[in-house]
mmCIF file of C-alpha atoms in Angstrom:
data_model
loop_
_atom_site.group_PDB
_atom_site.id
_atom_site.type_symbol
_atom_site.label_atom_id
_atom_site.label_comp_id
_atom_site.label_asym_id
_atom_site.label_seq_id
_atom_site.Cartn_x
_atom_site.Cartn_y
_atom_site.Cartn_z
ATOM 1 C CA MET A 1419 -54.903 -11.954 -39.707
ATOM 2 C CA GLY A 1420 -52.074 -12.705 -37.090
ATOM 3 C CA MET A 1421 -49.627 -15.514 -37.456
ATOM 4 C CA SER A 1422 -50.455 -18.534 -35.310
ATOM 5 C CA GLU A 1423 -47.698 -20.485 -33.521
ATOM 6 C CA THR A 1424 -47.646 -24.210 -33.872
ATOM 7 C CA ILE A 1425 -46.977 -26.020 -30.531
ATOM 8 C CA THR A 1426 -45.738 -29.597 -30.299
ATOM 9 C CA LEU A 1427 -47.008 -31.505 -27.305
ATOM 10 C CA THR A 1428 -45.848 -34.808 -25.957
ATOM 11 C CA VAL A 1429 -49.102 -36.843 -25.171
ATOM 12 C CA THR A 1430 -48.957 -39.907 -22.990
ATOM 13 C CA GLY A 1431 -51.601 -42.664 -22.620
ATOM 14 C CA MET A 1432 -52.889 -42.842 -26.134
ATOM 15 C CA THR A 1433 -53.347 -46.552 -27.130
ATOM 16 C CA CYS A 1434 -55.654 -46.640 -30.163
ATOM 17 C CA GLY A 1435 -57.446 -44.687 -32.833
ATOM 18 C CA HIS A 1436 -60.222 -43.823 -30.449
ATOM 19 C CA CYS A 1437 -57.683 -42.140 -28.187
ATOM 20 C CA LYS A 1438 -56.258 -40.252 -31.103
ATOM 21 C CA THR A 1439 -59.648 -39.096 -32.062
ATOM 22 C CA ALA A 1440 -60.540 -38.031 -28.587
ATOM 23 C CA VAL A 1441 -57.368 -35.922 -28.238
ATOM 24 C CA HIS A 1442 -57.759 -34.515 -31.771
ATOM 25 C CA ASN A 1443 -61.301 -33.432 -31.157
ATOM 26 C CA ALA A 1444 -60.609 -31.948 -27.738
ATOM 27 C CA LEU A 1445 -57.830 -29.818 -29.127
ATOM 28 C CA GLU A 1446 -59.765 -28.781 -32.267
ATOM 29 C CA ASP A 1447 -62.632 -27.506 -30.169
ATOM 30 C CA LEU A 1448 -60.401 -25.084 -28.350
ATOM 31 C CA GLU A 1449 -60.837 -21.346 -29.005
ATOM 32 C CA GLY A 1450 -58.306 -20.061 -31.372
ATOM 33 C CA VAL A 1451 -57.058 -23.447 -32.600
ATOM 34 C CA SER A 1452 -56.934 -23.613 -36.385
ATOM 35 C CA HIS A 1453 -55.107 -26.875 -36.993
ATOM 36 C CA VAL A 1454 -54.433 -30.127 -35.101
ATOM 37 C CA ASP A 1455 -52.339 -33.095 -36.073
ATOM 38 C CA VAL A 1456 -52.122 -36.049 -33.628
ATOM 39 C CA ASP A 1457 -49.473 -38.764 -34.132
ATOM 40 C CA LEU A 1458 -50.672 -41.830 -32.163
ATOM 41 C CA ASP A 1459 -47.431 -43.872 -32.543
ATOM 42 C CA ALA A 1460 -45.167 -41.006 -31.759
ATOM 43 C CA GLY A 1461 -47.382 -39.820 -28.831
ATOM 44 C CA ARG A 1462 -47.331 -36.376 -30.159
ATOM 45 C CA ALA A 1463 -49.756 -33.574 -31.062
ATOM 46 C CA ARG A 1464 -49.080 -30.483 -33.124
ATOM 47 C CA VAL A 1465 -51.519 -27.621 -32.575
ATOM 48 C CA THR A 1466 -51.696 -24.364 -34.374
ATOM 49 C CA GLY A 1467 -53.333 -21.489 -32.532
ATOM 50 C CA GLY A 1468 -54.816 -21.419 -29.053
ATOM 51 C CA ASP A 1469 -52.921 -21.393 -25.771
ATOM 52 C CA VAL A 1470 -50.821 -24.108 -24.180
ATOM 53 C CA PRO A 1471 -52.580 -24.235 -20.779
ATOM 54 C CA SER A 1472 -55.905 -24.909 -22.454
ATOM 55 C CA MET A 1473 -54.402 -27.571 -24.696
ATOM 56 C CA ILE A 1474 -52.978 -29.451 -21.658
ATOM 57 C CA GLU A 1475 -56.205 -29.055 -19.714
ATOM 58 C CA ALA A 1476 -58.278 -30.352 -22.664
ATOM 59 C CA ILE A 1477 -56.054 -33.420 -23.028
ATOM 60 C CA ARG A 1478 -56.092 -34.184 -19.343
ATOM 61 C CA GLU A 1479 -59.855 -34.003 -19.374
ATOM 62 C CA GLU A 1480 -59.904 -36.792 -21.900
ATOM 63 C CA GLY A 1481 -57.780 -38.882 -19.614
ATOM 64 C CA TYR A 1482 -54.293 -38.389 -20.983
ATOM 65 C CA ASP A 1483 -51.452 -36.326 -19.974
ATOM 66 C CA ALA A 1484 -49.404 -33.814 -22.039
ATOM 67 C CA GLU A 1485 -46.482 -31.376 -21.885
ATOM 68 C CA VAL A 1486 -44.810 -29.114 -24.291
ATOM 69 C CA ALA A 1487 -42.320 -31.262 -26.211
ATOM 70 C CA SER A 1488 -38.652 -30.344 -25.398
ATOM 71 C CA MET B 1192 -91.085 -64.274 -22.210
ATOM 72 C CA GLY B 1193 -88.403 -66.913 -23.151
ATOM 73 C CA MET B 1194 -85.164 -67.467 -21.408
ATOM 74 C CA SER B 1195 -82.234 -65.902 -23.064
ATOM 75 C CA GLU B 1196 -78.886 -67.561 -23.155
ATOM 76 C CA THR B 1197 -75.741 -65.750 -22.091
ATOM 77 C CA ILE B 1198 -72.746 -66.149 -24.481
ATOM 78 C CA THR B 1199 -69.145 -65.448 -23.500
ATOM 79 C CA LEU B 1200 -67.023 -64.106 -26.281
ATOM 80 C CA THR B 1201 -63.223 -63.708 -26.395
ATOM 81 C CA VAL B 1202 -62.488 -60.320 -27.849
ATOM 82 C CA THR B 1203 -59.089 -59.365 -29.077
ATOM 83 C CA GLY B 1204 -57.641 -55.905 -29.839
ATOM 84 C CA MET B 1205 -59.394 -53.775 -27.172
ATOM 85 C CA THR B 1206 -56.861 -51.467 -25.569
ATOM 86 C CA CYS B 1207 -58.642 -48.744 -23.809
ATOM 87 C CA GLY B 1208 -61.920 -47.578 -22.414
ATOM 88 C CA HIS B 1209 -62.954 -46.211 -25.745
ATOM 89 C CA CYS B 1210 -62.523 -49.730 -27.227
ATOM 90 C CA LYS B 1211 -64.607 -51.166 -24.500
ATOM 91 C CA THR B 1212 -67.405 -48.711 -25.133
ATOM 92 C CA ALA B 1213 -67.350 -49.251 -28.873
ATOM 93 C CA VAL B 1214 -67.668 -53.044 -28.338
ATOM 94 C CA HIS B 1215 -70.322 -52.607 -25.669
ATOM 95 C CA ASN B 1216 -72.568 -50.204 -27.709
ATOM 96 C CA ALA B 1217 -72.139 -52.402 -30.864
ATOM 97 C CA LEU B 1218 -73.397 -55.472 -29.002
ATOM 98 C CA GLU B 1219 -76.162 -53.567 -27.122
ATOM 99 C CA ASP B 1220 -77.537 -52.336 -30.439
ATOM 100 C CA LEU B 1221 -78.099 -55.789 -31.651
ATOM 101 C CA GLU B 1222 -81.638 -57.180 -32.021
ATOM 102 C CA GLY B 1223 -82.541 -59.436 -29.148
ATOM 103 C CA VAL B 1224 -79.693 -58.480 -26.908
ATOM 104 C CA SER B 1225 -80.849 -57.617 -23.387
ATOM 105 C CA HIS B 1226 -77.565 -57.307 -21.472
ATOM 106 C CA VAL B 1227 -73.912 -56.746 -22.260
ATOM 107 C CA ASP B 1228 -70.887 -56.823 -19.999
ATOM 108 C CA VAL B 1229 -67.503 -56.145 -21.445
ATOM 109 C CA ASP B 1230 -64.295 -56.775 -19.468
ATOM 110 C CA LEU B 1231 -61.457 -54.923 -21.091
ATOM 111 C CA ASP B 1232 -58.607 -56.419 -19.087
ATOM 112 C CA ALA B 1233 -59.853 -59.989 -19.602
ATOM 113 C CA GLY B 1234 -60.681 -59.364 -23.286
ATOM 114 C CA ARG B 1235 -64.102 -60.782 -22.776
ATOM 115 C CA ALA B 1236 -67.750 -59.922 -23.426
ATOM 116 C CA ARG B 1237 -70.725 -61.531 -21.915
ATOM 117 C CA VAL B 1238 -73.855 -61.132 -24.057
ATOM 118 C CA THR B 1239 -77.407 -62.163 -23.075
ATOM 119 C CA GLY B 1240 -79.831 -62.658 -25.967
ATOM 120 C CA GLY B 1241 -79.148 -62.153 -29.670
ATOM 121 C CA ASP B 1242 -77.320 -64.539 -31.969
ATOM 122 C CA VAL B 1243 -73.646 -65.333 -32.085
ATOM 123 C CA PRO B 1244 -72.867 -64.543 -35.755
ATOM 124 C CA SER B 1245 -74.369 -61.070 -35.302
ATOM 125 C CA MET B 1246 -72.245 -60.463 -32.231
ATOM 126 C CA ILE B 1247 -69.063 -61.412 -33.967
ATOM 127 C CA GLU B 1248 -69.920 -59.355 -37.104
ATOM 128 C CA ALA B 1249 -70.714 -56.300 -34.940
ATOM 129 C CA ILE B 1250 -67.461 -56.638 -33.054
ATOM 130 C CA ARG B 1251 -65.501 -57.005 -36.324
ATOM 131 C CA GLU B 1252 -67.164 -53.967 -37.770
ATOM 132 C CA GLU B 1253 -65.733 -51.999 -34.886
ATOM 133 C CA GLY B 1254 -62.197 -53.248 -35.741
ATOM 134 C CA TYR B 1255 -61.759 -56.090 -33.199
ATOM 135 C CA ASP B 1256 -62.005 -59.799 -33.474
ATOM 136 C CA ALA B 1257 -64.047 -62.220 -31.423
ATOM 137 C CA GLU B 1258 -64.874 -65.914 -31.057
ATOM 138 C CA VAL B 1259 -66.966 -67.859 -28.669
ATOM 139 C CA ALA B 1260 -64.927 -68.547 -25.569
ATOM 140 C CA SER B 1261 -63.952 -72.114 -25.124
#
């Protein structure tokens, strides 16, 4: 039962609820991810668990771009 | 084997490829519809077969609005 870090990503290209759902589901399907919260208006995703390169790859595969929020 | 009329609808609210797919699939599932072409950038759908009230209702159920193009 380790602690899982929560990562905040800036996600670009989401325009609607379908986009939000696509990003949400892609992140939620990643190994090790226990919680996902996507904010469409802010262009942001908060992900608990998993690893950052997999998160970014998953988002890119859905047609959006992402980077760790500064 | 009757002739099917092609109706052009103006569709508002589509922002991305997921929206286009949602509208396309909703129209394609309608009884009597034989062909659907959705143009995201133009905000337009061309539908062959089916009836106009069902088309508009199906699009509204997906969260968009539509009217017969003038």
